[in-house]
Coordinates of C-alpha atoms in Angstrom, one line a residue:
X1 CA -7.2 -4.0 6.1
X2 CA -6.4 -4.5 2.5
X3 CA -2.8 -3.4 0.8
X4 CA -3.0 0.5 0.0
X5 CA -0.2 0.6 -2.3
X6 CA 0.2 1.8 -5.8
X7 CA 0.2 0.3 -9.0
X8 CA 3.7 1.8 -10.5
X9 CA 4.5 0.0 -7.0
X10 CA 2.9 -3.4 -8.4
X11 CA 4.8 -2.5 -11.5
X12 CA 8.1 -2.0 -10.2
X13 CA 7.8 -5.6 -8.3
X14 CA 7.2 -7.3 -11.9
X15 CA 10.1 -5.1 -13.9
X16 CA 12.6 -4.6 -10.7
X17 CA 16.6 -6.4 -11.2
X18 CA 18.9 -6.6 -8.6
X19 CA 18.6 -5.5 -5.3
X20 CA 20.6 -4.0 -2.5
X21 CA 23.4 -6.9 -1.4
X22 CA 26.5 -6.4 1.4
X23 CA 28.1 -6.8 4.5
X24 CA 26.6 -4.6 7.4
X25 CA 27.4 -0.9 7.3
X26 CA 28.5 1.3 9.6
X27 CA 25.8 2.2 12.1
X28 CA 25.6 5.9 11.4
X29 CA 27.5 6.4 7.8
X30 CA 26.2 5.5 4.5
X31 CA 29.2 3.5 2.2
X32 CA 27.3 3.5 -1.0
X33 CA 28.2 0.8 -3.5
X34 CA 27.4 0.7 -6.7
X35 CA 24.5 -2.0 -7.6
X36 CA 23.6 -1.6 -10.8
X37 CA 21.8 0.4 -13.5
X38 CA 23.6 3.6 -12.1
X39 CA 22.3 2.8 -8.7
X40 CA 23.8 3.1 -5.4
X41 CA 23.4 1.1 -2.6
X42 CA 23.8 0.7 1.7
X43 CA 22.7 -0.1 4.6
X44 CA 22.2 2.1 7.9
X45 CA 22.2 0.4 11.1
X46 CA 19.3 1.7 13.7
X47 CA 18.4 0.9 16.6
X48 CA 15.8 -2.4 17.4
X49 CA 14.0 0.0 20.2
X50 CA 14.2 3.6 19.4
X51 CA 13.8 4.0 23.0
X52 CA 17.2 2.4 23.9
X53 CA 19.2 4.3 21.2
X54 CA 22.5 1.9 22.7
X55 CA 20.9 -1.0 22.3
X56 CA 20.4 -3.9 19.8
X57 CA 20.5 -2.6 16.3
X58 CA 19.0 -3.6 12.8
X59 CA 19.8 -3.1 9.4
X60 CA 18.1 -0.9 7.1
X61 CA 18.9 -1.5 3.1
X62 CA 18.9 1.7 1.0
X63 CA 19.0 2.8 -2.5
X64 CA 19.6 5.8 -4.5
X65 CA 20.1 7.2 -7.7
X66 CA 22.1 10.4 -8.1
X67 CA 20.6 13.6 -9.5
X68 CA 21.3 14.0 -13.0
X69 CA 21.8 17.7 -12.5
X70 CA 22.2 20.7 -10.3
X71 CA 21.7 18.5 -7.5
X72 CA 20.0 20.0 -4.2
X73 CA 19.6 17.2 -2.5
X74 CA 17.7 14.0 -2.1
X75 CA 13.7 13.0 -2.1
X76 CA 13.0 9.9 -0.3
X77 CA 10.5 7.7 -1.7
X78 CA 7.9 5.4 -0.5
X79 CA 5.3 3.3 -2.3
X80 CA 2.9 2.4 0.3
X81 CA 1.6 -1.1 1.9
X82 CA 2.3 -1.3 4.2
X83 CA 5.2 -4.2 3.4
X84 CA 5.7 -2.4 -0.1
X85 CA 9.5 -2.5 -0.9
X86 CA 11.0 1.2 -0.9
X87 CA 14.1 -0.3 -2.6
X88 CA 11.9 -2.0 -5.6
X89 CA 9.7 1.6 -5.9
X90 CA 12.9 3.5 -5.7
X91 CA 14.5 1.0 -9.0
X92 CA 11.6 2.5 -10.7
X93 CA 12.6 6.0 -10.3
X94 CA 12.5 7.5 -13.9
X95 CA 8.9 6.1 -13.6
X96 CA 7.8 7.7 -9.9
X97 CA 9.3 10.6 -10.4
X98 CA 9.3 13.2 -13.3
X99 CA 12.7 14.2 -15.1
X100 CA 12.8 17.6 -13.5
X101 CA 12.8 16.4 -10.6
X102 CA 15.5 13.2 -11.3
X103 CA 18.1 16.2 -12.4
X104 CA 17.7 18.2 -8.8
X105 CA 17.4 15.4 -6.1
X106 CA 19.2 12.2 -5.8
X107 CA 16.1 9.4 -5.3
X108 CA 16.5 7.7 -2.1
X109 CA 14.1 4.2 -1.0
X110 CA 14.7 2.2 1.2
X111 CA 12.6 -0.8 3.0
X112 CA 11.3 -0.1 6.1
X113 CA 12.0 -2.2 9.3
X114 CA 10.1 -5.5 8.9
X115 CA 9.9 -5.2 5.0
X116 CA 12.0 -7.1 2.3
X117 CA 16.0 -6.1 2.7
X118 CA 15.1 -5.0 6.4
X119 CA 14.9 -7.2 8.8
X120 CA 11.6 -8.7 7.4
X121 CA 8.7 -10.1 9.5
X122 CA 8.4 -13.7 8.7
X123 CA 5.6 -15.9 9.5
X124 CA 4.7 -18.1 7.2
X125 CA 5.9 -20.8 4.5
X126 CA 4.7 -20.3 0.9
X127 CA 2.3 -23.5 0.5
X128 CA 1.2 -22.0 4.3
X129 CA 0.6 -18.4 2.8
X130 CA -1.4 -20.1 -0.1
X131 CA -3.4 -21.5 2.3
X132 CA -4.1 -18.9 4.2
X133 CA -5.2 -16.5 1.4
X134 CA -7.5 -19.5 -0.1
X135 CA -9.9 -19.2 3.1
X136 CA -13.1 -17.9 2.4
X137 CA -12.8 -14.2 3.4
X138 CA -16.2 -13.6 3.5
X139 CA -17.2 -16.5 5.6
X140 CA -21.3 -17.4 5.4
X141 CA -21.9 -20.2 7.4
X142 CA -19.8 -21.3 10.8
X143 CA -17.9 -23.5 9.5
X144 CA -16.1 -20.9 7.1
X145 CA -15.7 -18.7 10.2
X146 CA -14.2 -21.3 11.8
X147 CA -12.2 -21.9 9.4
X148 CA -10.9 -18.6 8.8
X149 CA -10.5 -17.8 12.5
X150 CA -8.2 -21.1 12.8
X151 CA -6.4 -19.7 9.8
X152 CA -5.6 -16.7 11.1
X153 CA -4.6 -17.7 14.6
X154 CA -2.0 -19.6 13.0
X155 CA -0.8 -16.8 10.7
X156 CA -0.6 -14.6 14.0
X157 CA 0.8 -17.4 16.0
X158 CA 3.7 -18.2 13.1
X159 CA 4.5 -14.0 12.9
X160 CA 5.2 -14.5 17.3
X161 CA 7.2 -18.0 16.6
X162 CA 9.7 -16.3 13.6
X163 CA 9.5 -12.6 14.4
X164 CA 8.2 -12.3 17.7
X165 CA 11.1 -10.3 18.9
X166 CA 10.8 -7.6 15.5
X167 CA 6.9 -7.3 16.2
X168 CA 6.7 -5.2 18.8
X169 CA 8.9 -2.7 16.9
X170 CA 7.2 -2.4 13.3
X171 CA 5.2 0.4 13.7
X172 CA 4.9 3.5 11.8
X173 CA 6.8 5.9 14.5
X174 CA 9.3 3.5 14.5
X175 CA 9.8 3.8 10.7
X176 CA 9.0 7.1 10.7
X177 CA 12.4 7.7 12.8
X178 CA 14.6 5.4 10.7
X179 CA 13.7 8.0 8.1
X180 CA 15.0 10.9 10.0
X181 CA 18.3 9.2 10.7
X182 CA 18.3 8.1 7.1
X183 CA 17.9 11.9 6.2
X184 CA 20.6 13.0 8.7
X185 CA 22.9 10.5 7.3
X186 CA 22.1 11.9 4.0
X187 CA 23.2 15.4 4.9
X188 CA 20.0 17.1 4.4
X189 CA 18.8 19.6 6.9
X190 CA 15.0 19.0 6.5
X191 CA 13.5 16.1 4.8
X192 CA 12.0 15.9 0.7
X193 CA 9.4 13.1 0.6
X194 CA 7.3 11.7 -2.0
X195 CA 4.9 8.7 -0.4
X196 CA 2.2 7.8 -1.9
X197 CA -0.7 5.7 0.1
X198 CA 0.3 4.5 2.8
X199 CA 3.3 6.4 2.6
X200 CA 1.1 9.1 3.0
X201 CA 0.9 8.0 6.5
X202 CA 4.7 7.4 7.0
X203 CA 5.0 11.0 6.1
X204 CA 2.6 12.3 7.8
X205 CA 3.6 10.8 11.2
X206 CA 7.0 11.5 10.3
X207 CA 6.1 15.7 10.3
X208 CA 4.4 15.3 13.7
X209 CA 7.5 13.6 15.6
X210 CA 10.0 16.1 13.5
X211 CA 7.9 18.8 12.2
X212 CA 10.9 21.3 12.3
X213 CA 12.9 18.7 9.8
X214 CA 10.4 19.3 7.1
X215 CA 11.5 20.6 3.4
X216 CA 8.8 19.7 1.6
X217 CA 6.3 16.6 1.6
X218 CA 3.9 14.8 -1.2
X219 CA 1.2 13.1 0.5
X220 CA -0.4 11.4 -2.8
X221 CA -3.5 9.1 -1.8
X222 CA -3.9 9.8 2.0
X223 CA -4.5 7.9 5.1
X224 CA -7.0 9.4 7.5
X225 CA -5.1 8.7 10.4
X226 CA -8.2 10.1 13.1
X227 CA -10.2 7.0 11.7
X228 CA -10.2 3.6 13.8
X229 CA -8.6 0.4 12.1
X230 CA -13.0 -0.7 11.1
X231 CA -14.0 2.6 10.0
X232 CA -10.7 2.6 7.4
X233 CA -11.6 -0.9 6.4
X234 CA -15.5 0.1 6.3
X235 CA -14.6 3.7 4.0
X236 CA -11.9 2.0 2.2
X237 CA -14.8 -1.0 1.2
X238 CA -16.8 1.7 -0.2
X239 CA -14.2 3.5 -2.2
X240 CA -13.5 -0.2 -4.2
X241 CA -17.4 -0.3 -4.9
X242 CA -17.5 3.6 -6.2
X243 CA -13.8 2.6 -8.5
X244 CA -16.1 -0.9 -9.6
X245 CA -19.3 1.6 -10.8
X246 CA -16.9 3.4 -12.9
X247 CA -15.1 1.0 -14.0
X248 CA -18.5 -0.8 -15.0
X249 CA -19.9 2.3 -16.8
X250 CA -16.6 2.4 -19.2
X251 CA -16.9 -0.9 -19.4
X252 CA -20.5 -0.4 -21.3
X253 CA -19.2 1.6 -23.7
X254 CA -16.2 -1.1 -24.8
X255 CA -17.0 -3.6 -27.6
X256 CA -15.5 -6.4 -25.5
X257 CA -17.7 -5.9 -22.2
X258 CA -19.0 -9.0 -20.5
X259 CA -21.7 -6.9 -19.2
X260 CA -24.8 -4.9 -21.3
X261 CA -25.6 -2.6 -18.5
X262 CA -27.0 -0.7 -16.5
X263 CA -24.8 -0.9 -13.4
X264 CA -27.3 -2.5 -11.3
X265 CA -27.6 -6.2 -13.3
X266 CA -24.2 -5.8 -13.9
X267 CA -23.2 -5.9 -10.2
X268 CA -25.9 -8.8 -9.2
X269 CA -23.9 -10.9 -12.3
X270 CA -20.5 -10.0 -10.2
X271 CA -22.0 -10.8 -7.2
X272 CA -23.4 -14.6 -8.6
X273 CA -20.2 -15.1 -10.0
X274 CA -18.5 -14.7 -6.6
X275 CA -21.1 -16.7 -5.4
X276 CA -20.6 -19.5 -7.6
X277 CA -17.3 -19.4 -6.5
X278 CA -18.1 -20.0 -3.1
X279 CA -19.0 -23.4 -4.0
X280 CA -16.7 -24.2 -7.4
X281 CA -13.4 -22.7 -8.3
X282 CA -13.5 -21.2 -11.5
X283 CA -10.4 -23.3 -14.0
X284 CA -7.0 -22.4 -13.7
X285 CA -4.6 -23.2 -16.0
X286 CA -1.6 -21.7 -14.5
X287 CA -0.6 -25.2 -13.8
X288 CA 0.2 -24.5 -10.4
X289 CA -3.0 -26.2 -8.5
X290 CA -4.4 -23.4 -6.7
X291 CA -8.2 -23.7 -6.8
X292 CA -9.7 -20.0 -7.9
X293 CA -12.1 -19.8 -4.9
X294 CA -13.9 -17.1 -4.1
X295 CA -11.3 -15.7 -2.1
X296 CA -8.5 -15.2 -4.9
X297 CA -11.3 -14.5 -7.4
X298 CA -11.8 -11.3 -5.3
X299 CA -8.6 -10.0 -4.9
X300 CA -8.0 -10.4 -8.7
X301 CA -11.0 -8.4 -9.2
X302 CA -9.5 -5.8 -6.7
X303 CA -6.4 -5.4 -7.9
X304 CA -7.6 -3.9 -11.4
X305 CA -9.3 -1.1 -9.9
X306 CA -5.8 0.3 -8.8
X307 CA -5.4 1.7 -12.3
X308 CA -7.3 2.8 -15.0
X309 CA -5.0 1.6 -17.2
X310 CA -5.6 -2.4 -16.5
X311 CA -9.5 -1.8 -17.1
X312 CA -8.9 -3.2 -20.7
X313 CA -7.6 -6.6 -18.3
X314 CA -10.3 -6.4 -16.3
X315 CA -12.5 -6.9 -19.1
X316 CA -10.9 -9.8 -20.3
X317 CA -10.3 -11.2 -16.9
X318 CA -14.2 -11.3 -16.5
X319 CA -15.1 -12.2 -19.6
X320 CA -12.6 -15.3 -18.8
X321 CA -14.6 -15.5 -15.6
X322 CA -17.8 -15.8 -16.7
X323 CA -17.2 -18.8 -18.9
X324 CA -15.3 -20.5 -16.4
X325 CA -12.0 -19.6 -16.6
X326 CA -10.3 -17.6 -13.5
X327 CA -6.6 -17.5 -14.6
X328 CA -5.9 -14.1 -15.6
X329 CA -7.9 -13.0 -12.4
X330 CA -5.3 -15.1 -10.1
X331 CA -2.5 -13.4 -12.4
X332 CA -3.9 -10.1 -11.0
X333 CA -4.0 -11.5 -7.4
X334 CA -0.8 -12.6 -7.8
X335 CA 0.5 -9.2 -8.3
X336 CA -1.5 -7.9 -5.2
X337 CA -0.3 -10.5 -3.1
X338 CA 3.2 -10.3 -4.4
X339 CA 3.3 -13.9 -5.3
X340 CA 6.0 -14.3 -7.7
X341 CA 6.5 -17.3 -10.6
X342 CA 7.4 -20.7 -9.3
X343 CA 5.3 -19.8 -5.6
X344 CA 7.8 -17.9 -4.1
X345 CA 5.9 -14.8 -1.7
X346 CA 7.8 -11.6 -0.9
X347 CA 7.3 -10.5 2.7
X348 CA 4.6 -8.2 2.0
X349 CA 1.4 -9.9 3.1
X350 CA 3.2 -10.7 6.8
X351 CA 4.6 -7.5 6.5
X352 CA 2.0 -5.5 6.1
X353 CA -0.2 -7.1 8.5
X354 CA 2.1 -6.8 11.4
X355 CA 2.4 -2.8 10.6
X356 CA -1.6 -2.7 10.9
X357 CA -2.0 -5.0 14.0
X358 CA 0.5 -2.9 15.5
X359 CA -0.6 0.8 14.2
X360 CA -4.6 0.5 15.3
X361 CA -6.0 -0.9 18.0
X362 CA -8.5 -3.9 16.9
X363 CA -11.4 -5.2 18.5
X364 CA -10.7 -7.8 21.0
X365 CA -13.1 -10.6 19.6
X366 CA -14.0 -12.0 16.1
X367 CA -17.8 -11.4 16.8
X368 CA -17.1 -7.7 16.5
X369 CA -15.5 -8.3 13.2
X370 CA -18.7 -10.7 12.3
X371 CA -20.7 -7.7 13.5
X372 CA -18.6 -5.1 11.0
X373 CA -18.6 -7.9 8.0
X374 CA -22.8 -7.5 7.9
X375 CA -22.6 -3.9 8.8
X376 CA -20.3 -3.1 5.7
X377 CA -23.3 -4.8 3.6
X378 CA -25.0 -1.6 2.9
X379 CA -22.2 0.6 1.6
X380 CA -20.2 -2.1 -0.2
X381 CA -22.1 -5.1 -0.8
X382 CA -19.5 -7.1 -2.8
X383 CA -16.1 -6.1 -0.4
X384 CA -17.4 -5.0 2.7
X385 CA -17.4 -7.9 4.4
X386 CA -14.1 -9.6 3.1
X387 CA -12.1 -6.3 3.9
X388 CA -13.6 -6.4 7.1
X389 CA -12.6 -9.8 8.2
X390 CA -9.4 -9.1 7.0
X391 CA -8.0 -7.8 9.6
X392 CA -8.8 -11.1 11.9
X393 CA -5.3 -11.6 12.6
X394 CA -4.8 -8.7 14.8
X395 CA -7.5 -9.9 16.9
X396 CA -4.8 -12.4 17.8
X397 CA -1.5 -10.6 17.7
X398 CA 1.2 -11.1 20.1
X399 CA 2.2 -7.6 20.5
X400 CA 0.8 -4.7 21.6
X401 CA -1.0 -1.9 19.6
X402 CA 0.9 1.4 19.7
X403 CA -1.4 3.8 17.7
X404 CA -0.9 6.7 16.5
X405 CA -4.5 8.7 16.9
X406 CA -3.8 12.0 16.0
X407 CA -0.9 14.0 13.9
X408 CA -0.9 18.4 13.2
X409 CA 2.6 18.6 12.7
X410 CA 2.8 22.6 14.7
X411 CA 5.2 24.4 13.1
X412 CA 6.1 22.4 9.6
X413 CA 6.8 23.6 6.5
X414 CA 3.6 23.8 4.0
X415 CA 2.9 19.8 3.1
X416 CA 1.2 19.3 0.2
X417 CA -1.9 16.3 0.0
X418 CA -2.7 15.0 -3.2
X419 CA -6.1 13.0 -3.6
X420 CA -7.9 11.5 -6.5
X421 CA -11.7 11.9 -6.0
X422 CA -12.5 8.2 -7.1
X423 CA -9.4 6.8 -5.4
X424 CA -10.1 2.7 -4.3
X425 CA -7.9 2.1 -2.3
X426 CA -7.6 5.5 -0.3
X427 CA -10.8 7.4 -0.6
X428 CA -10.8 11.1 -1.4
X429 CA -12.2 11.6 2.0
X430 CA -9.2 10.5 3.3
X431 CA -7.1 13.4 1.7
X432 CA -9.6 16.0 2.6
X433 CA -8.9 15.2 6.5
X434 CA -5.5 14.4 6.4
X435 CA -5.3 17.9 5.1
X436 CA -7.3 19.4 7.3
X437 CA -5.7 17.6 10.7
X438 CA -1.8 18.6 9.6
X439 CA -1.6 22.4 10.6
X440 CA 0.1 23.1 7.2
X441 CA -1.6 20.7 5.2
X442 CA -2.5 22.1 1.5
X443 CA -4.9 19.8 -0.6
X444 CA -4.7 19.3 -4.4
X445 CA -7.6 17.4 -5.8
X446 CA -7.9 15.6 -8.6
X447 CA -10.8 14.7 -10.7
X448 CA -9.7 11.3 -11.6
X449 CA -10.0 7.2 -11.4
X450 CA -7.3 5.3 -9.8
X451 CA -4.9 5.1 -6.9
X452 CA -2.9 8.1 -6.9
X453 CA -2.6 11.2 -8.7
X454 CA 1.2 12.2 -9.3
X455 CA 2.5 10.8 -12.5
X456 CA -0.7 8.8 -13.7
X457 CA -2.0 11.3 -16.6
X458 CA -2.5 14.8 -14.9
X459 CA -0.6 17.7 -16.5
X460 CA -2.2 19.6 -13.8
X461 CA -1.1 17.6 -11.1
X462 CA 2.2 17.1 -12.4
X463 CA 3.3 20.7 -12.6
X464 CA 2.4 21.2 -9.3
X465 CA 3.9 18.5 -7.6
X466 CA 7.1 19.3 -9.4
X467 CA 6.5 23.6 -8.4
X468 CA 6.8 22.4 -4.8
X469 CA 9.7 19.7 -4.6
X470 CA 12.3 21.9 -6.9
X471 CA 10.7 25.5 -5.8
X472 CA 8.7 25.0 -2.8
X473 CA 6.2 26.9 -4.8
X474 CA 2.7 26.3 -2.3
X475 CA -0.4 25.8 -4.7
X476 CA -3.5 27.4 -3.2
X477 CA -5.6 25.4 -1.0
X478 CA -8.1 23.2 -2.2
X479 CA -7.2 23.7 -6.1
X480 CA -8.8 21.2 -8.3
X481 CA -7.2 19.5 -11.7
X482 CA -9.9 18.8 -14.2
X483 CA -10.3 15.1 -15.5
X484 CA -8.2 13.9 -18.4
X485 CA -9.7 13.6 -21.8

């Protein structure tokens, strides 16, 4: 399953400064520190296994910054992944969140259990992640599925050698409850939540276990959490192939287009330039000795689709592409991946894998993910088959699954779902039922390009977002914002 993150997310892992630093805290008080840039941080101690409260305990890094104003309490944050940094997003604040809503709540992030400043799953080395993310992930002969299954048996087998003990306890739930003794360490009664992605699915899972401890929730860019680990990979496929269409129709209108139009020849020249790079890695003259293989050439042509804003990259990136070059498409990778200057990963590729392996429950062989791959064909012809047989690790996970197949949250205060109808990376479909399967779920569409609505251009959205967190004003069901411009 591919990363369903933001891109203010990516941004804030390019622009963030200093992070959370310090001796353990107290296991249930919050000694705030100042840390720069007016921000506060600490660390809560939780328990390893929720299930023995008086047991072994972890560390969980927080951040906030005050409210500016009449304060009424805080909003946690979270940017997605999973393995995105809740302490990175949170830096980002006057960017995530809108100024109204800065002056009443104090922002709160943190990194979840197995992410960054949390006890992070490690697995494997830098030159070892390189390595792994250069296997062809859309293998087409046996040898590249050998290949790639070898791969990933030793990223699975390196996550049970370094982290074996943390694996187990990664999941959502167990996330999901960190955050509600965050929030009573806070002093807030009920919880204020902004996630967007997968932190769509942190909320919502956090509503089910606590749905009396609800103030108000923003689900922005949901998770359909009813669907199997294939059919998200197989839907979320499709969404990157309806976000490539549109991107390729504004592209035709731009004076520096690589492509003439229609769609159609357009996406068989993608699809032979992909091809080509099955067999020759496009130039790169990063200096740093990666070969651009088909692998990396399609995550940098991913990554773009996040926002409308990088479509002007995208552009160039291809038009690069086509003549040989593949750097700027690596740069975009890179910020997918996380891969910072000089090599160095965060933990958010291990990170986020060991949150899916242990969240869904994954077919027990690789022949069923072979069988998904040519499945996936037909609805997304270009990423079907890579997002598919990116989830091969789990096949091979050390711990056990621990899914969580259904949430309603009986009983919670209204929570609002925000989706963008040509979302990538979390397809409008996904909003629509998340909305539906939470028994106070309220859905706010938006007619729009790019992962996640809140903040990204929508007046509409904005004002309504912003209604419910201060005023817990409830918009009507199923109101739609109209497309920008």
């Amino acid at each position: 399953m591919r990363f369903r993150r933001t891109v203010a997310a990516l941004v804030a892992l390019v622009l963030s400064a200093t992070a959370c630093t310090g001796a353990d805290r107290a296991r249930t008080a919050l000694d705030w520190t100042g840390c720069g840039d007016g921000f506060e941080c600490a660390k809560l101690g939780v328990p390893l296994d929720h299930d023995r409260p008086d047991g072994e305990r972890i560390q969980i890094s927080v951040i906030r910054l005050p409210a500016s104003g009449d304060r009424l309490g805080s909003i946690l944050v979270n940017p997605g992944g999973p393995g995105g940094s809740g302490i990175e997003y949170a830096r980002s604040a006057r960017s995530v969140l809108s100024e109204a809503v800065r002056a009443r709540f104090d922002v709160v992030g943190f990194d979840p259990r197995g992410v960054g400043e949390s006890s992070p799953v490690r697995c494997l080395s830098p030159s070892e992640l390189d390595a792994y993310l250069s296997l062809d992930g859309s293998p087409d002969s046996p040898a590249e599925v050998a290949a790639l299954e070898e791969g990933s048996r030793r990223f699975a087998a390196g996550c049970r050698s370094r982290s074996g003990k943390l694996l187990p306890h990664v999941g959502t739930a167990d996330a999901a409850r960190d955050m509600d003794l965050l929030r009573a360490a806070l002093g807030d009664k009920g919880l204020t939540y902004l996630g967007k992605s997968y932190g769509t699915q942190l909320g919502a899972v956090y509503a089910d276990l606590f749905p009396g401890r609800v103030r108000a929730l923003v689900l922005d860019g949901a998770v359909d959490l009813s669907l199997s680990p294939l059919e998200l990979n197989a839907t979320q496929a499709h969404g990157f192939e309806v976000a490539l269409d549109a991107f390729l129709e504004d592209c035709f209108t731009a004076a520096d287009c690589p492509f003439e139009g229609p769609v159609k020849p357009a996406r068989e020249e993608l699809a032979a330039l992909l091809g080509r790079t099955d067999q020759e890695p496009l130039a790169n003259k990063s200096g740093d000795g990666r070969r651009i293989s088909e692998a990396w050439t399609t995550l940098g042509l991913i990554t773009p689709l996040y926002d409308r804003q990088a479509w002007p990259v995208l552009r160039q990136a291809l038009n690069e592409a086509l003549k040989g070059d593949g750097t700027t498409l690596l740069r975009m990778a890179d910020l997918l991946i996380d891969r910072r200057e000089g090599g160095a990963y965060s933990n958010q590729t291990e990170a986020n894998m060991a949150v899916n392996c242990v969240d869904g429950r994954f077919p027990a062989t690789s022949a069923a993910l072979a069988e998904a791959a040519r499945d996936s064909v037909g609805d997304a012809p270009l990423f079907g088959p890579s997002v598919m047989w990116s989830s091969l690790p789990c096949v091979y996970w050390p711990a056990k699954a621990t899914s969580q197949e259904k949430v309603d949250a009986p009983g919670a205060a209204p929570i609002m779902v925000v989706g963008t109808e040509r979302d990538p990376a979390t397809p409008y479909e996904w909003s629509e039922a998340l909305a539906d399967q939470l028994s106070s779920g309220v859905l706010v569409g938006f007619d729009g390009d790019g992962h996640t609505a809140y903040l990204t251009g929508s007046a509409c959205v904005d004002r309504l977002v912003d209604d419910y967190l201060i005023n817990l004003a409830v918009p009507k069901d199923g109101v739609r914002c109209p497309k920008i411009g």
